[in-house]
Structures are given as structure tokens and as C-alpha cells.
């Protein structure tokens, strides 16, 4: 059985090179990555949306690796941004850390910790 995810992009919808409208995930174990933000391994919150976005994605990738999977097996990212930040800055910062097409939802919220500008969750398949 293949462990490759399949993007779903209906022809009547806009197509994006950055994200898919949906993802088919093969049957098997799934990993749900809890919200990761821009806190480094020392527990320090990085400054600025770009730095926090990059660190949050590195944290997601660390959880994926520990579970035996990788970004190309991520079906869904949910990105929570603090109200008032420029989402284009977060998108630009994510390009270096996340070059994979993934189904993505971006939501503006009030964060539970002062200074946190972004939090990212993921759902990934764990290959056999």
C-alpha cells in the first residue's frame, strides 16, 4: 500500500502551488502535532513573526521526525496568527522551512501567551 498523500484540486477551483484544496491520506497511523510556536530548544520565544514562523515549523518537523514521519506526509496544517499581523509575512517566512504542498487553514486568534504571534498544528500520516 502506498503511503504517498494525494492532493485534491477540483478544476473549478483556484489552484495554488503552495497549498492543496484537500489531501487524501492512505489508511494507517496518523500523527496529530499539537500547536507549535516560535519557542526554541532553550525555551526562548523568538522575536518577530518571520522568526517565530520559521521556528514553529522547525518544531513541527522535529515532532514529525520523532514519530518517524516527515513534512511530505503532512496532510493538514492549521496556522493560528495573532490578530493584526500581516499573514503575507508568515507565508513568506514559511517558504524556506515548508516547501511542501499541504492543505492549509489560517485563522486569526488571540494567543494565550503574550508575545506569541503564530502557532502551527499538523496532521500527518506515518509511513509503514
Short mmCIF file of N, CA and C in Angstrom, two decimals:
data_model
loop_
_atom_site.label_atom_id
_atom_site.label_comp_id
_atom_site.label_asym_id
_atom_site.label_seq_id
_atom_site.Cartn_x
_atom_site.Cartn_y
_atom_site.Cartn_z
N UNK A 1 0.84 -1.19 0.00
CA UNK A 1 0.00 0.00 0.00
C UNK A 1 0.88 1.25 0.00
N UNK A 2 0.54 2.19 -0.83
CA UNK A 2 1.30 3.44 -0.92
C UNK A 2 1.08 4.30 0.31
N UNK A 3 2.13 5.02 0.70
CA UNK A 3 2.00 5.97 1.81
C UNK A 3 2.01 7.41 1.29
N UNK A 4 1.97 7.57 -0.03
CA UNK A 4 2.00 8.90 -0.62
C UNK A 4 0.65 9.58 -0.49
N UNK A 5 0.67 10.84 -0.06
CA UNK A 5 -0.55 11.64 0.01
C UNK A 5 -0.89 12.14 -1.39
N UNK A 6 -2.18 12.31 -1.67
CA UNK A 6 -2.63 12.77 -2.98
C UNK A 6 -3.37 14.09 -2.83
N UNK A 7 -2.85 15.17 -3.44
CA UNK A 7 -3.57 16.44 -3.39
C UNK A 7 -4.85 16.36 -4.20
N UNK A 8 -5.89 17.02 -3.72
CA UNK A 8 -7.17 17.12 -4.41
C UNK A 8 -7.40 18.59 -4.75
N UNK A 9 -7.43 18.88 -6.03
CA UNK A 9 -7.62 20.25 -6.52
C UNK A 9 -8.68 20.24 -7.62
N UNK A 10 -9.96 20.43 -7.25
CA UNK A 10 -11.02 20.42 -8.26
C UNK A 10 -10.74 21.46 -9.36
N UNK A 11 -10.99 21.11 -10.60
CA UNK A 11 -10.67 22.02 -11.71
C UNK A 11 -11.47 23.32 -11.68
N UNK A 12 -12.63 23.33 -11.03
CA UNK A 12 -13.42 24.55 -10.98
C UNK A 12 -12.97 25.51 -9.87
N UNK A 13 -11.93 25.11 -9.11
CA UNK A 13 -11.42 25.96 -8.03
C UNK A 13 -10.04 26.49 -8.39
N UNK A 14 -9.66 27.60 -7.78
CA UNK A 14 -8.33 28.16 -8.00
C UNK A 14 -7.28 27.16 -7.53
N UNK A 15 -6.21 27.04 -8.29
CA UNK A 15 -5.13 26.12 -7.96
C UNK A 15 -3.94 26.93 -7.46
N UNK A 16 -3.34 26.48 -6.37
CA UNK A 16 -2.19 27.18 -5.78
C UNK A 16 -0.98 26.26 -5.76
N UNK A 17 0.18 26.77 -6.11
CA UNK A 17 1.38 25.95 -6.00
C UNK A 17 1.80 25.75 -4.54
N UNK A 18 1.25 26.54 -3.63
CA UNK A 18 1.65 26.48 -2.22
C UNK A 18 0.79 25.55 -1.38
N UNK A 19 -0.47 25.39 -1.72
CA UNK A 19 -1.34 24.54 -0.90
C UNK A 19 -2.33 23.80 -1.78
N UNK A 20 -2.85 22.71 -1.23
CA UNK A 20 -3.86 21.91 -1.92
C UNK A 20 -5.22 22.20 -1.30
N UNK A 21 -6.29 22.03 -2.08
CA UNK A 21 -7.64 22.22 -1.55
C UNK A 21 -8.01 21.08 -0.59
N UNK A 22 -7.44 19.91 -0.81
CA UNK A 22 -7.67 18.76 0.07
C UNK A 22 -6.54 17.77 -0.12
N UNK A 23 -6.44 16.81 0.80
CA UNK A 23 -5.41 15.78 0.70
C UNK A 23 -6.03 14.43 1.05
N UNK A 24 -5.78 13.43 0.23
CA UNK A 24 -6.18 12.07 0.54
C UNK A 24 -5.01 11.42 1.27
N UNK A 25 -5.30 10.86 2.44
CA UNK A 25 -4.28 10.21 3.26
C UNK A 25 -4.52 8.71 3.24
N UNK A 26 -3.50 7.92 2.90
CA UNK A 26 -3.68 6.47 2.92
C UNK A 26 -4.00 5.99 4.34
N UNK A 27 -4.73 4.87 4.42
CA UNK A 27 -5.06 4.31 5.73
C UNK A 27 -3.79 3.95 6.48
N UNK A 28 -3.81 4.13 7.77
CA UNK A 28 -2.66 3.81 8.60
C UNK A 28 -2.58 4.76 9.76
N UNK A 29 -1.51 4.66 10.52
CA UNK A 29 -1.39 5.55 11.68
C UNK A 29 -1.31 7.02 11.28
N UNK A 30 -1.93 7.86 12.08
CA UNK A 30 -1.86 9.30 11.89
C UNK A 30 -1.21 9.94 13.10
N UNK A 31 -0.49 11.02 12.87
CA UNK A 31 0.12 11.81 13.94
C UNK A 31 -0.57 13.16 13.97
N UNK A 32 -1.01 13.57 15.13
CA UNK A 32 -1.59 14.90 15.34
C UNK A 32 -0.57 15.71 16.14
N UNK A 33 0.01 16.71 15.50
CA UNK A 33 1.02 17.55 16.14
C UNK A 33 0.31 18.72 16.80
N UNK A 34 0.46 18.83 18.11
CA UNK A 34 -0.14 19.94 18.85
C UNK A 34 0.48 21.27 18.44
N UNK A 35 -0.19 22.34 18.79
CA UNK A 35 0.24 23.68 18.40
C UNK A 35 1.67 23.99 18.79
N UNK A 36 2.47 24.32 17.79
CA UNK A 36 3.87 24.68 17.99
C UNK A 36 4.03 26.16 17.70
N UNK A 37 4.80 26.84 18.53
CA UNK A 37 5.05 28.25 18.27
C UNK A 37 6.54 28.53 18.20
N UNK A 38 6.90 29.78 18.18
CA UNK A 38 8.28 30.19 17.94
C UNK A 38 9.17 30.13 19.16
N UNK A 39 9.11 29.04 19.90
CA UNK A 39 9.95 28.85 21.08
C UNK A 39 11.06 27.88 20.71
N UNK A 40 12.32 28.29 20.98
CA UNK A 40 13.45 27.43 20.63
C UNK A 40 13.69 26.37 21.70
N UNK A 41 14.72 25.55 21.51
CA UNK A 41 15.03 24.46 22.42
C UNK A 41 15.42 24.89 23.82
N UNK A 42 15.76 26.15 23.98
CA UNK A 42 16.11 26.71 25.30
C UNK A 42 14.88 27.30 26.00
N UNK A 43 13.73 27.27 25.31
CA UNK A 43 12.51 27.83 25.88
C UNK A 43 12.34 29.31 25.61
N UNK A 44 13.17 29.87 24.74
CA UNK A 44 13.13 31.30 24.43
C UNK A 44 12.18 31.58 23.27
N UNK A 45 11.27 32.52 23.47
CA UNK A 45 10.37 32.96 22.40
C UNK A 45 11.13 33.91 21.49
N UNK A 46 11.21 33.55 20.21
CA UNK A 46 11.93 34.40 19.26
C UNK A 46 11.13 35.66 18.98
N UNK A 47 11.82 36.70 18.50
CA UNK A 47 11.18 37.99 18.24
C UNK A 47 10.79 38.10 16.77
N UNK A 48 9.58 38.56 16.52
CA UNK A 48 9.12 38.83 15.17
C UNK A 48 8.38 37.66 14.55
N UNK A 49 7.45 37.98 13.67
CA UNK A 49 6.60 36.97 13.04
C UNK A 49 7.41 36.02 12.17
N UNK A 50 8.34 36.53 11.38
CA UNK A 50 9.12 35.66 10.50
C UNK A 50 9.92 34.64 11.31
N UNK A 51 10.63 35.10 12.32
CA UNK A 51 11.45 34.20 13.13
C UNK A 51 10.59 33.18 13.87
N UNK A 52 9.45 33.62 14.40
CA UNK A 52 8.56 32.70 15.10
C UNK A 52 7.95 31.66 14.16
N UNK A 53 7.60 32.08 12.95
CA UNK A 53 7.02 31.15 11.97
C UNK A 53 8.04 30.08 11.60
N UNK A 54 9.25 30.50 11.31
CA UNK A 54 10.30 29.54 10.95
C UNK A 54 10.55 28.56 12.09
N UNK A 55 10.63 29.06 13.33
CA UNK A 55 10.88 28.18 14.48
C UNK A 55 9.71 27.25 14.72
N UNK A 56 8.48 27.75 14.59
CA UNK A 56 7.31 26.89 14.78
C UNK A 56 7.33 25.73 13.78
N UNK A 57 7.70 26.01 12.54
CA UNK A 57 7.78 24.96 11.53
C UNK A 57 8.93 23.99 11.82
N UNK A 58 10.05 24.50 12.32
CA UNK A 58 11.14 23.60 12.73
C UNK A 58 10.67 22.70 13.87
N UNK A 59 9.87 23.25 14.79
CA UNK A 59 9.34 22.45 15.89
C UNK A 59 8.39 21.37 15.38
N UNK A 60 7.53 21.73 14.43
CA UNK A 60 6.64 20.74 13.82
C UNK A 60 7.47 19.63 13.19
N UNK A 61 8.51 20.00 12.44
CA UNK A 61 9.35 19.00 11.79
C UNK A 61 10.06 18.11 12.80
N UNK A 62 10.43 18.66 13.95
CA UNK A 62 11.08 17.85 14.99
C UNK A 62 10.12 16.79 15.53
N UNK A 63 8.86 17.17 15.75
CA UNK A 63 7.86 16.20 16.22
C UNK A 63 7.61 15.14 15.15
N UNK A 64 7.51 15.56 13.90
CA UNK A 64 7.33 14.61 12.81
C UNK A 64 8.47 13.59 12.79
N UNK A 65 9.70 14.07 12.85
CA UNK A 65 10.86 13.18 12.80
C UNK A 65 10.86 12.21 13.96
N UNK A 66 10.53 12.69 15.15
CA UNK A 66 10.50 11.82 16.33
C UNK A 66 9.47 10.71 16.18
N UNK A 67 8.40 10.98 15.45
CA UNK A 67 7.34 9.98 15.23
C UNK A 67 7.62 9.10 14.00
N UNK A 68 8.71 9.37 13.29
CA UNK A 68 9.05 8.55 12.13
C UNK A 68 8.40 8.98 10.83
N UNK A 69 8.07 10.26 10.74
CA UNK A 69 7.47 10.76 9.51
C UNK A 69 8.16 12.06 9.12
N UNK A 70 7.67 12.73 8.10
CA UNK A 70 8.33 13.93 7.59
C UNK A 70 7.31 14.86 6.93
N UNK A 71 7.73 16.08 6.57
CA UNK A 71 6.79 17.05 6.02
C UNK A 71 6.01 16.59 4.79
N UNK A 72 6.62 15.76 3.96
CA UNK A 72 5.88 15.33 2.76
C UNK A 72 4.71 14.41 3.09
N UNK A 73 4.61 13.97 4.34
CA UNK A 73 3.49 13.14 4.78
C UNK A 73 2.44 13.95 5.57
N UNK A 74 2.60 15.27 5.61
CA UNK A 74 1.64 16.12 6.31
C UNK A 74 0.47 16.41 5.39
N UNK A 75 -0.73 16.07 5.86
CA UNK A 75 -1.94 16.31 5.09
C UNK A 75 -2.54 17.67 5.37
N UNK A 76 -2.35 18.19 6.60
CA UNK A 76 -3.05 19.41 7.00
C UNK A 76 -2.21 20.21 7.98
N UNK A 77 -2.09 21.49 7.71
CA UNK A 77 -1.54 22.46 8.66
C UNK A 77 -2.64 23.43 9.03
N UNK A 78 -2.73 23.75 10.30
CA UNK A 78 -3.59 24.84 10.76
C UNK A 78 -2.66 25.87 11.37
N UNK A 79 -2.76 27.10 10.86
CA UNK A 79 -1.87 28.18 11.30
C UNK A 79 -2.72 29.24 11.98
N UNK A 80 -2.41 29.47 13.23
CA UNK A 80 -3.10 30.49 14.02
C UNK A 80 -2.19 31.71 14.09
N UNK A 81 -2.71 32.86 13.69
CA UNK A 81 -1.96 34.11 13.74
C UNK A 81 -2.61 35.08 14.71
N UNK A 82 -1.78 35.83 15.41
CA UNK A 82 -2.28 36.88 16.29
C UNK A 82 -2.96 37.95 15.43
N UNK A 83 -4.09 38.43 15.91
CA UNK A 83 -4.82 39.49 15.19
C UNK A 83 -3.89 40.67 14.94
N UNK A 84 -3.96 41.21 13.73
CA UNK A 84 -3.21 42.41 13.39
C UNK A 84 -1.88 42.15 12.71
N UNK A 85 -1.40 40.90 12.67
CA UNK A 85 -0.14 40.65 11.96
C UNK A 85 -0.43 40.47 10.47
N UNK A 86 0.60 40.66 9.67
CA UNK A 86 0.47 40.52 8.23
C UNK A 86 0.66 39.06 7.84
N UNK A 87 -0.38 38.37 7.38
CA UNK A 87 -0.24 36.96 7.04
C UNK A 87 0.76 36.71 5.91
N UNK A 88 0.98 37.70 5.05
CA UNK A 88 1.95 37.54 3.97
C UNK A 88 3.36 37.40 4.52
N UNK A 89 3.65 38.03 5.64
CA UNK A 89 4.97 37.89 6.27
C UNK A 89 5.16 36.46 6.76
N UNK A 90 4.13 35.87 7.35
CA UNK A 90 4.21 34.48 7.81
C UNK A 90 4.35 33.55 6.62
N UNK A 91 3.60 33.80 5.56
CA UNK A 91 3.68 32.97 4.36
C UNK A 91 5.09 33.01 3.77
N UNK A 92 5.65 34.21 3.65
CA UNK A 92 7.00 34.35 3.09
C UNK A 92 8.02 33.63 3.96
N UNK A 93 7.89 33.73 5.27
CA UNK A 93 8.83 33.08 6.18
C UNK A 93 8.72 31.56 6.11
N UNK A 94 7.54 31.06 5.80
CA UNK A 94 7.35 29.61 5.78
C UNK A 94 7.97 28.96 4.55
N UNK A 95 8.22 29.71 3.50
CA UNK A 95 8.70 29.13 2.24
C UNK A 95 10.00 28.35 2.41
N UNK A 96 10.94 28.87 3.18
CA UNK A 96 12.22 28.19 3.35
C UNK A 96 12.09 26.92 4.18
N UNK A 97 11.19 26.92 5.15
CA UNK A 97 11.04 25.78 6.06
C UNK A 97 10.01 24.77 5.58
N UNK A 98 9.10 25.17 4.69
CA UNK A 98 7.99 24.28 4.31
C UNK A 98 7.71 24.38 2.81
N UNK A 99 8.51 23.72 1.97
CA UNK A 99 8.28 23.78 0.52
C UNK A 99 7.28 22.75 0.00
N UNK A 100 6.51 22.12 0.88
CA UNK A 100 5.60 21.04 0.51
C UNK A 100 4.17 21.56 0.37
N UNK A 101 3.47 21.08 -0.67
CA UNK A 101 2.05 21.42 -0.82
C UNK A 101 1.28 20.66 0.24
N UNK A 102 0.48 21.37 0.98
CA UNK A 102 -0.28 20.82 2.10
C UNK A 102 -1.62 21.54 2.15
N UNK A 103 -2.66 20.87 2.61
CA UNK A 103 -3.92 21.58 2.87
C UNK A 103 -3.67 22.49 4.08
N UNK A 104 -4.07 23.75 3.96
CA UNK A 104 -3.74 24.75 4.99
C UNK A 104 -4.98 25.56 5.35
N UNK A 105 -5.14 25.82 6.65
CA UNK A 105 -6.14 26.76 7.14
C UNK A 105 -5.41 27.80 7.98
N UNK A 106 -5.72 29.07 7.75
CA UNK A 106 -5.12 30.16 8.53
C UNK A 106 -6.24 30.87 9.28
N UNK A 107 -6.05 31.03 10.59
CA UNK A 107 -7.07 31.63 11.45
C UNK A 107 -6.42 32.72 12.30
N UNK A 108 -7.13 33.81 12.49
CA UNK A 108 -6.66 34.86 13.39
C UNK A 108 -7.29 34.66 14.76
N UNK A 109 -6.45 34.68 15.80
CA UNK A 109 -6.92 34.42 17.17
C UNK A 109 -6.20 35.33 18.15
N UNK A 110 -6.68 35.31 19.38
CA UNK A 110 -5.95 35.92 20.49
C UNK A 110 -5.14 34.82 21.13
N UNK A 111 -3.82 34.99 21.17
CA UNK A 111 -2.95 33.95 21.72
C UNK A 111 -3.03 33.94 23.24
N UNK A 112 -2.74 32.77 23.81
CA UNK A 112 -2.82 32.61 25.26
C UNK A 112 -1.57 33.08 25.99
N UNK A 113 -0.50 33.36 25.26
CA UNK A 113 0.75 33.81 25.88
C UNK A 113 1.18 35.12 25.23
N UNK A 114 1.49 36.12 26.02
CA UNK A 114 1.95 37.40 25.45
C UNK A 114 3.19 37.21 24.57
N UNK A 115 3.21 37.89 23.45
CA UNK A 115 4.36 37.85 22.55
C UNK A 115 4.29 36.78 21.48
N UNK A 116 3.43 35.77 21.67
CA UNK A 116 3.30 34.71 20.66
C UNK A 116 2.51 35.28 19.48
N UNK A 117 3.09 35.17 18.29
CA UNK A 117 2.46 35.72 17.09
C UNK A 117 1.90 34.64 16.17
N UNK A 118 2.37 33.40 16.32
CA UNK A 118 1.95 32.31 15.44
C UNK A 118 1.99 30.99 16.20
N UNK A 119 1.06 30.10 15.87
CA UNK A 119 1.05 28.74 16.39
C UNK A 119 0.60 27.83 15.24
N UNK A 120 1.26 26.68 15.11
CA UNK A 120 1.01 25.81 13.96
C UNK A 120 0.76 24.38 14.43
N UNK A 121 -0.34 23.79 13.95
CA UNK A 121 -0.69 22.39 14.19
C UNK A 121 -0.54 21.62 12.88
N UNK A 122 -0.35 20.30 13.00
CA UNK A 122 -0.24 19.48 11.79
C UNK A 122 -0.91 18.12 12.01
N UNK A 123 -1.37 17.54 10.90
CA UNK A 123 -1.85 16.16 10.88
C UNK A 123 -1.04 15.46 9.79
N UNK A 124 -0.39 14.35 10.16
CA UNK A 124 0.49 13.66 9.23
C UNK A 124 0.24 12.16 9.24
N UNK A 125 0.49 11.54 8.10
CA UNK A 125 0.49 10.08 8.02
C UNK A 125 1.85 9.58 8.48
N UNK A 126 1.85 8.42 9.11
CA UNK A 126 3.12 7.79 9.48
C UNK A 126 3.31 6.62 8.51
N UNK A 127 4.35 6.70 7.66
CA UNK A 127 4.54 5.65 6.66
C UNK A 127 4.86 4.31 7.32
N UNK A 128 4.44 3.24 6.62
CA UNK A 128 4.68 1.89 7.13
C UNK A 128 6.15 1.55 7.08
#
